[in-house]
mmCIF file of C-alpha atoms in Angstrom:
data_model
loop_
_atom_site.group_PDB
_atom_site.id
_atom_site.type_symbol
_atom_site.label_atom_id
_atom_site.label_comp_id
_atom_site.label_asym_id
_atom_site.label_seq_id
_atom_site.Cartn_x
_atom_site.Cartn_y
_atom_site.Cartn_z
ATOM 1 C CA MET A 731 -17.687 76.499 -49.808
ATOM 2 C CA ASP A 732 -19.078 73.890 -52.182
ATOM 3 C CA ALA A 733 -17.724 72.490 -55.440
ATOM 4 C CA HIS A 734 -19.649 74.949 -57.617
ATOM 5 C CA GLU A 735 -18.377 77.981 -55.701
ATOM 6 C CA LEU A 736 -14.820 76.704 -55.901
ATOM 7 C CA THR A 737 -14.850 76.099 -59.641
ATOM 8 C CA SER A 738 -16.406 79.518 -60.279
ATOM 9 C CA LEU A 739 -13.455 81.377 -58.689
ATOM 10 C CA ASN A 740 -10.998 83.199 -60.926
ATOM 11 C CA ASP A 741 -7.355 82.114 -60.854
ATOM 12 C CA ARG A 742 -6.234 84.741 -58.337
ATOM 13 C CA ASP A 743 -8.960 83.939 -55.813
ATOM 14 C CA TYR A 744 -8.536 80.218 -56.392
ATOM 15 C CA GLU A 745 -4.811 80.520 -55.690
ATOM 16 C CA GLN A 746 -5.520 82.324 -52.429
ATOM 17 C CA ILE A 747 -7.811 79.492 -51.315
ATOM 18 C CA VAL A 748 -5.127 76.963 -52.226
ATOM 19 C CA VAL A 749 -2.377 78.789 -50.317
ATOM 20 C CA ALA A 750 -4.627 79.268 -47.275
ATOM 21 C CA ASN A 751 -5.162 75.500 -47.119
ATOM 22 C CA ALA A 752 -1.710 74.340 -48.159
ATOM 23 C CA HIS A 753 -0.375 73.962 -44.627
ATOM 24 C CA LEU A 754 -1.498 70.735 -42.964
ATOM 25 C CA LYS A 755 -2.132 72.349 -39.558
ATOM 26 C CA HIS A 756 -4.120 75.297 -40.895
ATOM 27 C CA ARG A 757 -6.230 73.765 -43.652
ATOM 28 C CA ASP A 758 -9.946 73.098 -43.768
ATOM 29 C CA PRO A 759 -10.254 69.322 -44.453
ATOM 30 C CA ASP A 760 -13.459 69.738 -46.476
ATOM 31 C CA ILE A 761 -11.981 72.456 -48.691
ATOM 32 C CA TRP A 762 -8.755 70.501 -49.146
ATOM 33 C CA ALA A 763 -10.799 67.465 -50.208
ATOM 34 C CA LEU A 764 -12.441 69.627 -52.868
ATOM 35 C CA LEU A 765 -9.084 71.044 -53.960
ATOM 36 C CA THR A 766 -7.552 67.597 -54.376
ATOM 37 C CA ASN A 767 -10.460 65.708 -55.929
ATOM 38 C CA ILE A 768 -10.224 64.473 -59.487
ATOM 39 C CA ASP A 769 -11.994 67.535 -60.924
ATOM 40 C CA ASN A 770 -9.796 70.191 -59.272
ATOM 41 C CA CYS A 771 -6.511 68.397 -58.662
ATOM 42 C CA GLU A 772 -4.719 69.676 -61.759
ATOM 43 C CA ARG A 773 -5.843 73.272 -61.222
ATOM 44 C CA THR A 774 -4.710 73.124 -57.602
ATOM 45 C CA ARG A 775 -1.322 71.766 -58.604
ATOM 46 C CA THR A 776 -0.910 74.503 -61.210
ATOM 47 C CA ALA A 777 -1.685 77.147 -58.582
ATOM 48 C CA LEU A 778 0.844 75.677 -56.146
ATOM 49 C CA VAL A 779 3.546 75.362 -58.797
ATOM 50 C CA ASN A 780 3.033 78.993 -59.811
ATOM 51 C CA VAL A 781 3.366 80.144 -56.188
ATOM 52 C CA HIS A 782 6.434 77.948 -55.721
ATOM 53 C CA GLN A 783 8.124 79.358 -58.815
ATOM 54 C CA ARG A 784 7.354 82.956 -57.870
ATOM 55 C CA THR A 785 8.669 82.451 -54.346
ATOM 56 C CA ALA A 786 11.864 80.851 -55.635
ATOM 57 C CA ALA A 787 12.362 83.756 -58.061
ATOM 58 C CA THR A 788 11.816 86.292 -55.248
ATOM 59 C CA LEU A 789 14.366 84.538 -53.024
ATOM 60 C CA ARG A 790 16.934 84.567 -55.808
ATOM 61 C CA ARG A 791 16.294 88.214 -56.664
ATOM 62 C CA ARG A 792 16.496 89.413 -53.074
ATOM 63 C CA LYS A 793 19.688 87.408 -52.528
ATOM 64 C CA THR A 794 21.266 89.067 -55.566
ATOM 65 C CA GLU A 795 20.133 92.501 -54.388
ATOM 66 C CA ARG A 796 21.523 91.831 -50.918
ATOM 67 C CA GLU A 797 24.903 90.817 -52.314
ATOM 68 C CA GLU A 798 25.030 93.978 -54.443
ATOM 69 C CA PHE A 799 24.070 96.077 -51.420
ATOM 70 C CA GLU A 800 26.866 94.488 -49.418
ATOM 71 C CA GLN A 801 29.417 95.487 -52.042
ATOM 72 C CA GLU A 802 28.113 99.074 -51.991
ATOM 73 C CA CYS A 803 28.306 99.216 -48.202
ATOM 74 C CA ARG A 804 31.866 97.922 -48.107
ATOM 75 C CA ALA A 805 32.853 100.545 -50.672
ATOM 76 C CA ARG A 806 31.562 103.313 -48.353
ATOM 77 C CA GLY A 807 33.786 102.286 -45.487
ATOM 78 C CA ALA A 808 32.720 102.315 -41.840
ATOM 79 C CA ASP A 809 29.358 103.994 -42.424
ATOM 80 C CA GLY A 810 28.463 101.504 -45.134
ATOM 81 C CA LYS A 811 29.554 98.567 -42.979
ATOM 82 C CA HIS A 812 27.386 99.816 -40.120
ATOM 83 C CA GLU A 813 24.349 100.090 -42.431
ATOM 84 C CA TRP A 814 24.995 96.578 -43.691
ATOM 85 C CA PHE A 815 24.955 95.049 -40.215
ATOM 86 C CA THR A 816 21.998 97.191 -39.135
ATOM 87 C CA THR A 817 19.788 95.951 -41.979
ATOM 88 C CA ARG A 818 20.932 92.345 -41.773
ATOM 89 C CA PRO A 819 18.482 91.085 -39.048
ATOM 90 C CA GLU A 820 15.447 92.311 -40.987
ATOM 91 C CA TYR A 821 16.647 90.623 -44.160
ATOM 92 C CA GLU A 822 17.366 87.359 -42.345
ATOM 93 C CA ARG A 823 13.876 87.329 -40.792
ATOM 94 C CA TRP A 824 12.354 87.852 -44.215
ATOM 95 C CA ARG A 825 14.571 85.205 -45.793
ATOM 96 C CA ARG A 826 13.740 82.559 -43.159
ATOM 97 C CA GLY A 827 10.020 83.296 -43.340
ATOM 98 C CA THR A 828 9.967 83.195 -47.129
ATOM 99 C CA ALA A 829 12.122 80.048 -47.226
ATOM 100 C CA ASN A 830 9.769 78.308 -44.779
ATOM 101 C CA PHE A 831 6.779 79.321 -46.903
ATOM 102 C CA HIS A 832 8.608 78.025 -49.993
ATOM 103 C CA GLN A 833 9.220 74.658 -48.317
ATOM 104 C CA MET A 834 5.621 74.480 -47.133
ATOM 105 C CA VAL A 835 4.361 74.983 -50.700
ATOM 106 C CA GLN A 836 6.819 72.376 -51.922
ATOM 107 C CA ALA A 837 5.494 69.898 -49.330
ATOM 108 C CA ALA A 838 1.923 70.635 -50.457
ATOM 109 C CA ILE A 839 2.930 69.943 -54.068
ATOM 110 C CA ALA A 840 4.396 66.592 -53.002
ATOM 111 C CA GLU A 841 1.206 65.808 -51.072
ATOM 112 C CA LEU A 842 -0.838 66.734 -54.108
ATOM 113 C CA GLY A 843 1.258 64.369 -56.191
ATOM 114 C CA LYS A 844 0.113 61.512 -53.954
ATOM 115 C CA ALA A 845 -3.486 62.662 -54.377
ATOM 116 C CA ARG A 846 -3.045 62.710 -58.163
ATOM 117 C CA ARG A 847 -1.658 59.169 -58.144
ATOM 118 C CA ALA A 848 -4.540 58.020 -55.952
ATOM 119 C CA ASN A 849 -7.037 59.659 -58.330
ATOM 120 C CA ASN A 850 -5.377 58.038 -61.347
ATOM 121 C CA HIS A 851 -5.408 54.675 -59.594
ATOM 122 C CA ARG A 852 -9.118 55.002 -58.816
ATOM 123 C CA VAL A 853 -9.883 55.943 -62.416
ATOM 124 C CA THR A 854 -7.815 53.057 -63.779
ATOM 125 C CA THR A 855 -9.405 50.616 -61.342
ATOM 126 C CA GLN A 856 -12.883 51.867 -62.197
ATOM 127 C CA GLN A 857 -12.205 51.586 -65.926
ATOM 128 C CA SER A 858 -10.833 48.063 -65.480
ATOM 129 C CA ALA A 859 -13.852 47.077 -63.388
ATOM 130 C CA GLN A 860 -16.226 48.504 -65.982
ATOM 131 C CA ALA A 861 -14.389 46.678 -68.774
ATOM 132 C CA ALA A 862 -14.507 43.400 -66.817
ATOM 133 C CA ARG A 863 -18.200 43.924 -66.039
ATOM 134 C CA GLU A 864 -18.954 44.550 -69.713
ATOM 135 C CA SER A 865 -17.003 41.421 -70.730
ATOM 136 C CA LEU A 866 -18.964 39.395 -68.193
ATOM 137 C CA ARG A 867 -22.224 40.852 -69.527
ATOM 138 C CA GLN A 868 -21.306 39.814 -73.056
ATOM 139 C CA LEU A 869 -20.340 36.330 -71.866
ATOM 140 C CA ALA A 870 -23.547 35.909 -69.852
ATOM 141 C CA THR A 871 -25.621 37.068 -72.820
ATOM 142 C CA ALA A 872 -23.888 34.528 -75.058
ATOM 143 C CA VAL A 873 -24.575 31.719 -72.558
ATOM 144 C CA GLN A 874 -28.233 32.771 -72.292
ATOM 145 C CA ARG A 875 -28.580 32.769 -76.088
ATOM 146 C CA HIS A 876 -26.925 29.360 -76.207
ATOM 147 C CA GLN A 877 -29.473 27.997 -73.735
ATOM 148 C CA ALA A 878 -32.366 29.641 -75.582
ATOM 149 C CA ALA A 879 -31.189 28.151 -78.878
ATOM 150 C CA HIS A 880 -31.156 24.662 -77.334
ATOM 151 C CA ALA A 881 -34.632 25.164 -75.918
ATOM 152 C CA LYS A 882 -35.987 26.397 -79.236
ATOM 153 C CA SER A 883 -34.448 23.630 -81.309
ATOM 154 C CA GLY A 884 -35.427 20.829 -78.939
ATOM 155 C CA GLU A 885 -31.954 19.306 -79.198
ATOM 156 C CA ILE A 886 -30.725 17.095 -76.394
ATOM 157 C CA ALA A 887 -28.316 19.006 -74.171
ATOM 158 C CA GLY A 888 -25.188 17.437 -72.756
ATOM 159 C CA GLN A 889 -23.795 17.599 -69.245
ATOM 160 C CA GLU A 890 -21.386 20.355 -70.268
ATOM 161 C CA ASP A 891 -24.337 22.441 -71.491
ATOM 162 C CA TYR A 892 -26.147 22.193 -68.164
ATOM 163 C CA GLU A 893 -22.993 23.051 -66.232
ATOM 164 C CA LEU A 894 -22.521 26.100 -68.436
ATOM 165 C CA TRP A 895 -26.102 27.296 -68.013
ATOM 166 C CA GLN A 896 -26.036 26.796 -64.245
ATOM 167 C CA LEU A 897 -23.172 29.297 -64.011
ATOM 168 C CA LEU A 898 -25.715 32.034 -64.739
ATOM 169 C CA ASP A 899 -27.347 31.183 -61.407
ATOM 170 C CA ARG A 900 -24.153 30.576 -59.447
ATOM 171 C CA LEU A 901 -21.994 33.530 -60.446
ATOM 172 C CA THR A 902 -22.917 36.878 -58.918
ATOM 173 C CA LEU A 903 -22.080 40.561 -59.303
ATOM 174 C CA PRO A 904 -22.420 43.360 -56.741
ATOM 175 C CA CYS A 905 -25.429 45.463 -57.679
ATOM 176 C CA GLY A 906 -27.410 48.378 -56.285
ATOM 177 C CA PRO A 907 -26.601 50.908 -53.553
ATOM 178 C CA SER A 908 -25.879 48.146 -51.031
ATOM 179 C CA GLN A 909 -23.823 46.154 -53.586
ATOM 180 C CA GLU A 910 -25.829 42.991 -52.988
ATOM 181 C CA PRO A 911 -24.499 39.846 -54.757
ATOM 182 C CA THR A 912 -26.826 39.379 -57.720
ATOM 183 C CA PRO A 913 -26.843 36.263 -59.964
ATOM 184 C CA LEU A 914 -25.954 36.822 -63.591
ATOM 185 C CA ARG A 915 -29.341 35.503 -64.662
ATOM 186 C CA THR A 916 -31.046 38.190 -62.586
ATOM 187 C CA MET A 917 -28.731 40.794 -64.113
ATOM 188 C CA LEU A 918 -29.774 39.544 -67.546
ATOM 189 C CA ASP A 919 -33.462 39.543 -66.696
ATOM 190 C CA PHE A 920 -33.622 42.999 -65.112
ATOM 191 C CA TYR A 921 -30.614 45.061 -66.223
ATOM 192 C CA TRP A 922 -28.831 43.671 -69.259
ATOM 193 C CA THR A 923 -31.661 42.540 -71.533
ATOM 194 C CA ASP A 924 -34.277 44.649 -73.289
ATOM 195 C CA VAL A 925 -37.814 43.692 -72.317
ATOM 196 C CA ASP A 926 -40.072 42.541 -75.158
ATOM 197 C CA VAL A 927 -43.676 41.375 -75.240
ATOM 198 C CA VAL A 928 -43.803 37.677 -74.293
ATOM 199 C CA THR A 929 -45.355 35.425 -76.921
ATOM 200 C CA ASP A 930 -46.660 31.879 -76.457
ATOM 201 C CA GLU A 931 -43.474 30.617 -78.088
ATOM 202 C CA ASP A 932 -41.328 32.655 -75.681
ATOM 203 C CA ARG A 933 -43.313 31.332 -72.727
ATOM 204 C CA SER A 934 -42.903 27.741 -73.913
ATOM 205 C CA ARG A 935 -39.170 28.244 -74.439
ATOM 206 C CA ALA A 936 -38.831 29.759 -70.961
ATOM 207 C CA THR A 937 -40.564 26.705 -69.480
ATOM 208 C CA THR A 938 -38.145 24.450 -71.328
ATOM 209 C CA GLU A 939 -35.169 26.464 -70.088
ATOM 210 C CA ARG A 940 -36.367 26.204 -66.494
ATOM 211 C CA SER A 941 -36.686 22.466 -66.892
ATOM 212 C CA MET A 942 -33.171 22.317 -68.296
ATOM 213 C CA ARG A 943 -31.824 24.263 -65.329
ATOM 214 C CA ARG A 944 -33.511 21.861 -62.889
ATOM 215 C CA ALA A 945 -31.855 18.812 -64.392
ATOM 216 C CA PRO A 946 -29.421 17.461 -61.759
ATOM 217 C CA ALA A 947 -26.961 16.135 -64.302
ATOM 218 C CA GLY A 948 -26.908 15.655 -68.006
ATOM 219 C CA ARG A 949 -30.486 15.731 -69.196
ATOM 220 C CA SER A 950 -33.940 16.644 -68.027
ATOM 221 C CA SER A 951 -36.303 13.707 -67.583
ATOM 222 C CA GLU A 952 -39.083 15.823 -69.083
ATOM 223 C CA PHE A 953 -37.395 15.860 -72.480
ATOM 224 C CA THR A 954 -35.127 12.817 -72.656
ATOM 225 C CA GLY A 955 -35.369 9.112 -71.832
ATOM 226 C CA MET A 956 -35.481 5.634 -73.299
ATOM 227 C CA PRO A 957 -38.360 4.829 -75.691
ATOM 228 C CA ARG A 958 -40.983 2.561 -74.184
ATOM 229 C CA ALA A 959 -41.004 -1.024 -75.574
ATOM 230 C CA ARG A 960 -44.088 -2.201 -77.340
ATOM 231 C CA HIS A 961 -45.063 -5.786 -76.385
ATOM 232 C CA VAL A 962 -47.536 -7.039 -78.935
ATOM 233 C CA GLY A 963 -48.895 -10.510 -79.033
ATOM 234 C CA ASN A 964 -47.523 -11.783 -75.728
ATOM 235 C CA ASP A 965 -49.129 -12.650 -72.442
ATOM 236 C CA LYS A 966 -47.841 -9.676 -70.469
ATOM 237 C CA GLY A 967 -50.480 -7.293 -71.738
ATOM 238 C CA LEU A 968 -47.968 -4.469 -71.917
ATOM 239 C CA SER A 969 -48.671 -3.212 -75.378
ATOM 240 C CA ALA A 970 -48.853 0.622 -75.514
#
Protein backbone atom coordinates (compact mmCIF):
# COMPACT_ATOMS: atom_id res chain seq x y z
CA MET A 1 0.00 0.00 0.00
CA ASP A 2 1.33 3.43 -0.93
CA ALA A 3 0.49 6.88 0.40
CA HIS A 4 -2.11 7.59 -2.29
CA GLU A 5 -3.99 4.34 -1.63
CA LEU A 6 -3.98 5.01 2.10
CA THR A 7 -5.35 8.54 1.84
CA SER A 8 -8.07 7.41 -0.58
CA LEU A 9 -9.59 4.98 1.96
CA ASN A 10 -12.86 5.87 3.65
CA ASP A 11 -12.90 6.21 7.43
CA ARG A 12 -14.11 2.66 8.11
CA ASP A 13 -11.46 1.01 5.94
CA TYR A 14 -8.79 3.39 7.22
CA GLU A 15 -9.68 2.47 10.80
CA GLN A 16 -9.35 -1.22 10.00
CA ILE A 17 -5.85 -0.64 8.61
CA VAL A 18 -4.94 1.32 11.73
CA VAL A 19 -6.22 -1.37 14.12
CA ALA A 20 -4.49 -4.14 12.14
CA ASN A 21 -1.17 -2.33 12.58
CA ALA A 22 -1.65 -0.99 16.09
CA HIS A 23 0.07 -3.89 17.83
CA LEU A 24 3.86 -3.63 17.72
CA LYS A 25 4.41 -7.36 17.05
CA HIS A 26 1.84 -7.62 14.26
CA ARG A 27 2.28 -4.38 12.34
CA ASP A 28 3.76 -3.79 8.91
CA PRO A 29 6.61 -1.27 9.49
CA ASP A 30 6.11 0.40 6.10
CA ILE A 31 2.37 0.86 6.62
CA TRP A 32 2.90 2.11 10.17
CA ALA A 33 5.41 4.65 8.85
CA LEU A 34 2.73 5.91 6.46
CA LEU A 35 0.13 5.98 9.23
CA THR A 36 2.35 8.03 11.52
CA ASN A 37 3.90 10.45 9.04
CA ILE A 38 3.08 14.13 9.22
CA ASP A 39 0.31 13.88 6.60
CA ASN A 40 -1.64 11.02 8.22
CA CYS A 41 -0.73 11.27 11.89
CA GLU A 42 -3.81 13.20 12.99
CA ARG A 43 -6.21 10.96 11.06
CA THR A 44 -4.57 7.87 12.55
CA ARG A 45 -4.86 9.28 16.06
CA THR A 46 -8.53 10.11 15.51
CA ALA A 47 -9.18 6.54 14.36
CA LEU A 48 -7.43 5.09 17.41
CA VAL A 49 -9.21 7.42 19.83
CA ASN A 50 -12.58 6.46 18.32
CA VAL A 51 -11.80 2.75 18.72
CA HIS A 52 -10.57 3.33 22.27
CA GLN A 53 -13.73 5.21 23.23
CA ARG A 54 -16.02 2.59 21.69
CA THR A 55 -14.19 -0.23 23.44
CA ALA A 56 -14.37 1.56 26.78
CA ALA A 57 -18.11 2.14 26.29
CA THR A 58 -18.64 -1.54 25.42
CA LEU A 59 -16.77 -2.67 28.53
CA ARG A 60 -18.87 -0.40 30.72
CA ARG A 61 -22.13 -1.49 29.10
CA ARG A 62 -21.37 -5.20 29.36
CA LYS A 63 -20.30 -4.78 32.99
CA THR A 64 -23.60 -3.08 33.79
CA GLU A 65 -25.54 -5.79 31.96
CA ARG A 66 -23.62 -8.49 33.82
CA GLU A 67 -24.39 -6.92 37.18
CA GLU A 68 -28.09 -6.70 36.30
CA PHE A 69 -28.05 -10.33 35.16
CA GLU A 70 -26.49 -11.36 38.45
CA GLN A 71 -29.30 -9.72 40.39
CA GLU A 72 -31.88 -11.53 38.24
CA CYS A 73 -30.15 -14.87 38.78
CA ARG A 74 -29.99 -14.44 42.54
CA ALA A 75 -33.70 -13.61 42.57
CA ARG A 76 -34.47 -16.96 40.87
CA GLY A 77 -32.78 -19.00 43.56
CA ALA A 78 -30.70 -22.10 42.89
CA ASP A 79 -31.48 -22.31 39.18
CA GLY A 80 -30.55 -18.68 38.66
CA LYS A 81 -27.34 -19.08 40.67
CA HIS A 82 -26.36 -22.09 38.55
CA GLU A 83 -26.93 -20.11 35.33
CA TRP A 84 -24.84 -17.27 36.70
CA PHE A 85 -21.83 -19.48 37.40
CA THR A 86 -22.27 -21.37 34.12
CA THR A 87 -22.08 -18.20 32.02
CA ARG A 88 -19.31 -16.59 34.04
CA PRO A 89 -16.26 -18.19 32.27
CA GLU A 90 -17.43 -17.02 28.85
CA TYR A 91 -17.95 -13.48 30.10
CA GLU A 92 -14.54 -13.42 31.79
CA ARG A 93 -12.81 -14.59 28.60
CA TRP A 94 -14.55 -11.85 26.66
CA ARG A 95 -13.75 -9.24 29.29
CA ARG A 96 -10.03 -10.12 29.42
CA GLY A 97 -9.74 -10.18 25.63
CA THR A 98 -11.54 -6.87 25.23
CA ALA A 99 -9.57 -5.28 28.08
CA ASN A 100 -6.28 -6.40 26.50
CA PHE A 101 -7.38 -4.96 23.15
CA HIS A 102 -8.35 -1.72 24.92
CA GLN A 103 -4.90 -1.48 26.52
CA MET A 104 -3.20 -2.25 23.22
CA VAL A 105 -5.07 0.61 21.52
CA GLN A 106 -4.18 2.89 24.42
CA ALA A 107 -0.49 1.97 24.02
CA ALA A 108 -0.71 2.72 20.28
CA ILE A 109 -2.22 6.13 21.06
CA ALA A 110 0.69 6.86 23.42
CA GLU A 111 3.15 5.73 20.74
CA LEU A 112 1.41 7.96 18.23
CA GLY A 113 1.76 10.86 20.63
CA LYS A 114 5.53 10.44 20.47
CA ALA A 115 5.33 10.37 16.67
CA ARG A 116 3.28 13.58 16.70
CA ARG A 117 5.84 15.31 18.93
CA ALA A 118 8.65 14.13 16.66
CA ASN A 119 6.77 15.45 13.61
CA ASN A 120 6.16 18.80 15.30
CA HIS A 121 9.81 19.00 16.29
CA ARG A 122 10.92 18.32 12.72
CA VAL A 123 8.55 20.97 11.38
CA THR A 124 9.69 23.52 13.96
CA THR A 125 13.35 22.74 13.28
CA GLN A 126 12.81 22.98 9.53
CA GLN A 127 11.00 26.30 9.88
CA SER A 128 13.76 27.65 12.13
CA ALA A 129 16.42 26.48 9.68
CA GLN A 130 14.58 28.09 6.77
CA ALA A 131 14.20 31.34 8.72
CA ALA A 132 17.91 31.33 9.62
CA ARG A 133 18.85 30.55 6.01
CA GLU A 134 16.70 33.42 4.76
CA SER A 135 18.25 35.81 7.32
CA LEU A 136 21.71 34.74 6.19
CA ARG A 137 20.71 35.28 2.55
CA GLN A 138 19.55 38.81 3.34
CA LEU A 139 22.76 39.51 5.26
CA ALA A 140 24.97 38.13 2.48
CA THR A 141 23.08 40.18 -0.11
CA ALA A 142 23.59 43.32 1.97
CA VAL A 143 27.34 42.63 2.27
CA GLN A 144 27.58 42.02 -1.49
CA ARG A 145 25.78 45.30 -2.21
CA HIS A 146 28.08 47.07 0.22
CA GLN A 147 31.12 45.74 -1.64
CA ALA A 148 29.61 46.62 -5.02
CA ALA A 149 28.88 50.16 -3.85
CA HIS A 150 32.52 50.61 -2.79
CA ALA A 151 33.74 49.28 -6.12
CA LYS A 152 31.42 51.56 -8.07
CA SER A 153 32.26 54.69 -6.10
CA GLY A 154 36.01 54.12 -6.11
CA GLU A 155 36.21 54.97 -2.41
CA ILE A 156 39.11 53.63 -0.39
CA ALA A 157 38.00 50.64 1.68
CA GLY A 158 39.17 50.09 5.22
CA GLN A 159 40.42 46.93 6.88
CA GLU A 160 37.00 46.31 8.41
CA ASP A 161 35.46 46.42 4.92
CA TYR A 162 37.81 43.77 3.57
CA GLU A 163 37.23 41.54 6.59
CA LEU A 164 33.49 41.86 6.06
CA TRP A 165 33.67 41.04 2.36
CA GLN A 166 35.95 38.05 2.93
CA LEU A 167 33.24 36.46 5.08
CA LEU A 168 31.30 35.80 1.88
CA ASP A 169 34.10 33.43 0.85
CA ARG A 170 34.73 31.92 4.28
CA LEU A 171 31.22 31.19 5.52
CA THR A 172 29.48 28.21 3.95
CA LEU A 173 26.03 26.63 3.79
CA PRO A 174 25.09 23.02 3.03
CA CYS A 175 23.69 22.88 -0.49
CA GLY A 176 22.51 20.28 -2.99
CA PRO A 177 21.58 16.61 -2.57
CA SER A 178 24.93 15.82 -0.93
CA GLN A 179 24.74 18.94 1.29
CA GLU A 180 28.18 20.12 0.21
CA PRO A 181 29.53 23.19 2.10
CA THR A 182 29.06 26.07 -0.32
CA PRO A 183 30.50 29.59 0.22
CA LEU A 184 27.99 32.38 0.57
CA ARG A 185 29.44 34.12 -2.47
CA THR A 186 28.72 31.04 -4.58
CA MET A 187 25.20 30.93 -3.15
CA LEU A 188 24.79 34.56 -4.19
CA ASP A 189 26.20 33.98 -7.66
CA PHE A 190 24.18 30.87 -8.52
CA TYR A 191 21.13 30.65 -6.25
CA TRP A 192 20.28 33.89 -4.49
CA THR A 193 20.83 36.54 -7.16
CA ASP A 194 18.91 37.09 -10.38
CA VAL A 195 21.12 36.89 -13.45
CA ASP A 196 21.25 40.01 -15.63
CA VAL A 197 23.13 40.83 -18.81
CA VAL A 198 26.68 41.90 -17.92
CA THR A 199 27.64 45.37 -19.11
CA ASP A 200 31.14 46.83 -19.44
CA GLU A 201 30.51 48.74 -16.22
CA ASP A 202 29.47 45.55 -14.42
CA ARG A 203 32.56 43.76 -15.70
CA SER A 204 34.82 46.59 -14.53
CA ARG A 205 33.15 46.63 -11.11
CA ALA A 206 33.55 42.86 -10.81
CA THR A 207 37.27 43.21 -11.57
CA THR A 208 37.56 45.84 -8.86
CA GLU A 209 35.73 43.63 -6.37
CA ARG A 210 38.06 40.72 -7.10
CA SER A 211 41.02 42.98 -6.51
CA MET A 212 39.51 44.11 -3.23
CA ARG A 213 39.03 40.51 -2.12
CA ARG A 214 42.68 39.71 -2.90
CA ALA A 215 44.00 42.48 -0.70
CA PRO A 216 45.78 40.80 2.25
CA ALA A 217 44.95 43.56 4.69
CA GLY A 218 43.48 46.99 4.49
CA ARG A 219 43.77 48.12 0.91
CA SER A 220 44.52 46.80 -2.53
CA SER A 221 47.79 48.01 -4.03
CA GLU A 222 46.04 48.34 -7.38
CA PHE A 223 43.86 51.17 -6.11
CA THR A 224 45.67 52.78 -3.18
CA GLY A 225 49.20 53.96 -2.41
CA MET A 226 51.36 57.00 -1.79
CA PRO A 227 51.60 59.59 -4.61
CA ARG A 228 54.92 59.55 -6.41
CA ALA A 229 57.18 62.57 -5.68
CA ARG A 230 58.09 64.82 -8.53
CA HIS A 231 61.78 65.86 -8.48
CA VAL A 232 62.19 68.80 -10.80
CA GLY A 233 65.37 70.70 -11.25
CA ASN A 234 67.70 68.45 -9.28
CA ASP A 235 70.49 66.14 -10.28
CA LYS A 236 68.68 62.87 -9.58
CA GLY A 237 66.79 62.86 -12.85
CA LEU A 238 63.70 61.47 -11.15
CA SER A 239 61.12 63.84 -12.49
CA ALA A 240 57.94 62.01 -13.64
